[in-house]
Amino acid sequence: MFNIKPAASTPIYRQIIEQVKEKVIIGLLQPGDKLPSVRELSTQILINPNTIQKAYQELERQKIIVTVLGRGTFVAEGYEGKKDAEQMEALREYLHKGIIDALYLGLSREEIKKLIHQLMEELDTRSE
Amino acid sequence: MFNIKPAASTPIYRQIIEQVKEKVIIGLLQPGDKLPSVRELSTQILINPNTIQKAYQELERQKIIVTVLGRGTFVAEGYEGKKDAEQMEALREYLHKGIIDALYLGLSREEIKKLIHQLMEELDTRSE
Amino acid sequence: MFNIKPAASTPIYRQIIEQVKEKVIIGLLQPGDKLPSVRELSTQILINPNTIQKAYQELERQKIIVTVLGRGTFVAEGYEGKKDAEQMEALREYLHKGIIDALYLGLSREEIKKLIHQLMEELDTRSE
Amino acid sequence: MFNIKPAASTPIYRQIIEQVKEKVIIGLLQPGDKLPSVRELSTQILINPNTIQKAYQELERQKIIVTVLGRGTFVAEGYEGKKDAEQMEALREYLHKGIIDALYLGLSREEIKKLIHQLMEELDTRSE
DNA sequence: GTGGTCTAGACCACC
DNA sequence: GTGGTCTAGACCACG
């Protein structure tokens, strides 16, 4: 279900967040689907329950999942993109940095565009 | 010269690295140009010298700048993109995450492409 | 009869308590009126009977309802406000927190007063 | 600095959040002021550092404080109320419940209004 | 069974 | 020194 690298520089709880978001975006997780329980996932991927809890709480704060007391955690209904101005600016900065790194790697502008295109197509493939 | 936000979530030393790299990419810093000394920059932007030292060390490790003992630090000659496989993979993951975030913000795939295009054009403008 | 949101942050049994209290306050439930049985309500709103049982027990403890063995549960006669000092202090703290949240939302003191007034008028409307 | 009741029903981390927010609202904490460090506060009020950390992180998420890496945590500049529609609705429900509780305590509508007025005046007094 | 909170104590990155 | 992350293990509330 999850592919966690404890040694990576991005903290484990963020890896979980990203992977849940990706699964929701590509449709592998549908609204209403149940996520593994904190304890369950904790034994599955050998991560401390607190770490998973932290990831789930952040996902709930972002309205990507909802927790039902005593029942479990579920993918939220319709996430509806908001185009929040602040987050939009953060995204621009994030991609700006990515572009600079790409240029440093020797990619041309055309190659960068192709890469982006390719990455979006990969998303479609994974969802099948 | 530098625009540092100490309260930002990206550590100061990384902000310095990013800004140097950006300046080199857009040509505001040319190979051979002298960078301010650690001490000089430290008083200019009111940052702990150790922090600047750390940024310069990392930049040198990435062969973006070179320090000549007793002379100062300079922008390295020709950075020539290497398309290192490992860094390439890191870039893919980085942009992959950016795309997911963009989709969550409600951007369409076309809008994402436009955004990338727009960001690359901005780089040209800044270099003038 | 009841409007329960299982995904809400307030536990279900509290939602039931609040809604019974509200109905009594606005007169939709009169002293002597019969409440649905635990089993009945349980199938109606698809909630675990234990949860409803818990709500009824708490309501009985607060002397808002009474259960007559073998007959059912009924709204208690005259609830007569007691102005219990302890509960009064709890109320003050509760509203105190509400006011701070309201100020953080950008409401002026006048707007807060208006909001309170408005909420009390809504209670009257619902009772019609 | 803080008045924490570990036995209370509201979790400790929420008590800390509320008290910081109150101090900021009444001006006892001004933008730019430094909050006690996690460790410092932890020994002061005899609470586990993790608990304080959790409170601080939530406060940062709400943009009430900012943390500067390696320096500490500070009260954020200008919090500017946003009147977010969703939070506004949550506030209405919160106060709605408070009013019902007040009526149950035997308060008249006039008394409730007076109580609100009184609570707002107390805020002014505490700030002196 | 579920998630929510808290403690104790550790290690790391940043300045 | 600062905050950020993680583990281990405990207790409680909810359904």
Short mmCIF file of C-alpha atoms in Angstrom, two decimals, chain A:
data_model
loop_
_atom_site.label_atom_id
_atom_site.label_comp_id
_atom_site.label_asym_id
_atom_site.label_seq_id
_atom_site.Cartn_x
_atom_site.Cartn_y
_atom_site.Cartn_z
CA MET A 1 0.00 0.00 0.00
CA PHE A 2 2.70 2.43 0.94
CA ASN A 3 6.29 2.68 -0.04
CA ILE A 4 8.15 4.32 2.83
CA LYS A 5 11.86 5.05 2.93
CA PRO A 6 12.81 5.75 6.55
CA ALA A 7 16.27 6.90 5.57
CA ALA A 8 15.07 9.52 3.09
CA SER A 9 15.46 13.20 3.89
CA THR A 10 11.73 13.88 3.70
CA PRO A 11 10.23 12.85 7.04
CA ILE A 12 8.20 9.66 7.11
CA TYR A 13 4.96 11.41 7.98
CA ARG A 14 5.33 13.60 4.89
CA GLN A 15 5.99 10.59 2.70
CA ILE A 16 2.71 9.12 3.91
CA ILE A 17 0.88 12.40 3.25
CA GLU A 18 2.27 12.65 -0.27
CA GLN A 19 1.43 9.07 -1.12
CA VAL A 20 -2.13 9.36 0.12
CA LYS A 21 -2.58 12.57 -1.86
CA GLU A 22 -1.19 10.95 -4.96
CA LYS A 23 -3.46 7.92 -4.60
CA VAL A 24 -6.46 10.20 -4.25
CA ILE A 25 -5.48 12.32 -7.23
CA ILE A 26 -5.04 9.36 -9.55
CA GLY A 27 -8.19 7.71 -8.27
CA LEU A 28 -6.67 4.69 -6.56
CA LEU A 29 -8.39 5.96 -3.45
CA GLN A 30 -11.98 7.07 -4.01
CA PRO A 31 -14.11 9.27 -1.76
CA GLY A 32 -15.54 7.13 1.00
CA ASP A 33 -12.79 4.52 0.82
CA LYS A 34 -11.43 3.44 4.18
CA LEU A 35 -7.79 4.02 4.92
CA PRO A 36 -5.92 1.43 6.96
CA SER A 37 -6.26 2.08 10.67
CA VAL A 38 -3.37 3.70 12.47
CA ARG A 39 -2.47 0.48 14.26
CA GLU A 40 -2.92 -1.66 11.18
CA LEU A 41 -0.72 0.50 8.98
CA SER A 42 1.76 0.84 11.79
CA THR A 43 2.41 -2.91 11.85
CA GLN A 44 2.25 -3.16 8.08
CA ILE A 45 4.96 -0.66 7.27
CA LEU A 46 6.77 -0.98 10.60
CA ILE A 47 6.36 2.64 11.54
CA ASN A 48 5.41 3.97 14.96
CA PRO A 49 1.66 4.63 15.28
CA ASN A 50 2.33 8.21 16.40
CA THR A 51 4.04 8.97 13.12
CA ILE A 52 1.09 7.69 11.16
CA GLN A 53 -1.29 9.55 13.40
CA LYS A 54 0.58 12.75 12.63
CA ALA A 55 0.25 12.13 8.89
CA TYR A 56 -3.45 11.37 9.13
CA GLN A 57 -4.13 14.46 11.20
CA GLU A 58 -2.38 16.67 8.70
CA LEU A 59 -4.34 15.06 5.88
CA GLU A 60 -7.54 15.72 7.78
CA ARG A 61 -6.55 19.33 8.28
CA GLN A 62 -6.16 19.57 4.52
CA LYS A 63 -9.64 18.05 4.15
CA ILE A 64 -8.35 15.13 2.14
CA ILE A 65 -9.55 12.58 4.65
CA VAL A 66 -12.10 12.57 7.47
CA THR A 67 -12.00 10.54 10.64
CA VAL A 68 -15.17 9.11 12.09
CA LEU A 69 -14.87 8.57 15.81
CA GLY A 70 -14.54 4.93 16.66
CA ARG A 71 -14.97 3.86 13.07
CA GLY A 72 -11.82 4.79 11.23
CA THR A 73 -10.49 7.21 8.62
CA PHE A 74 -11.97 7.69 5.18
CA VAL A 75 -11.22 9.60 2.00
CA ALA A 76 -13.23 12.82 2.06
CA GLU A 77 -15.97 13.59 -0.45
CA GLY A 78 -15.04 15.94 -3.30
CA TYR A 79 -11.92 17.92 -2.49
CA GLU A 80 -12.70 20.77 -4.91
CA GLY A 81 -9.57 22.78 -5.68
CA LYS A 82 -9.71 26.23 -4.17
CA LYS A 83 -6.85 28.10 -5.90
CA ASP A 84 -5.99 29.76 -2.62
CA ALA A 85 -3.78 32.75 -3.45
CA GLU A 86 -1.24 31.98 -0.77
CA GLN A 87 -0.83 28.34 -1.70
CA MET A 88 -0.66 29.38 -5.33
CA GLU A 89 2.29 31.62 -4.55
CA ALA A 90 3.96 28.78 -2.64
CA LEU A 91 3.51 26.52 -5.65
CA ARG A 92 5.08 29.10 -7.94
CA GLU A 93 8.13 29.33 -5.72
CA TYR A 94 8.32 25.57 -5.49
CA LEU A 95 8.24 25.11 -9.26
CA HIS A 96 10.57 28.07 -9.77
CA LYS A 97 13.17 26.27 -7.69
CA GLY A 98 12.51 23.06 -9.64
CA ILE A 99 13.12 24.82 -12.93
CA ILE A 100 16.41 26.26 -11.77
CA ASP A 101 17.55 22.83 -10.64
CA ALA A 102 16.49 21.41 -13.99
CA LEU A 103 18.46 24.04 -15.90
CA TYR A 104 21.48 23.23 -13.73
CA LEU A 105 21.13 19.61 -14.70
CA GLY A 106 21.56 20.76 -18.27
CA LEU A 107 17.97 20.41 -19.40
CA SER A 108 16.82 22.80 -22.10
CA ARG A 109 13.53 24.63 -21.71
CA GLU A 110 11.94 22.31 -24.20
CA GLU A 111 13.18 19.30 -22.30
CA ILE A 112 11.69 20.68 -19.10
CA LYS A 113 8.32 21.08 -20.77
CA LYS A 114 8.55 17.54 -22.08
CA LEU A 115 9.44 16.27 -18.62
CA ILE A 116 6.40 17.94 -17.11
CA HIS A 117 4.20 16.52 -19.84
CA GLN A 118 5.67 13.09 -19.30
CA LEU A 119 5.15 13.23 -15.54
CA MET A 120 1.48 14.10 -16.00
CA GLU A 121 1.02 11.20 -18.36
CA GLU A 122 2.61 8.86 -15.85
CA LEU A 123 -0.08 9.87 -13.38
CA ASP A 124 -2.72 8.60 -15.80
CA THR A 125 -0.89 5.34 -16.29
CA ARG A 126 -0.61 4.63 -12.59
CA SER A 127 -4.32 5.04 -12.13
CA GLU A 128 -5.17 2.18 -14.43
#
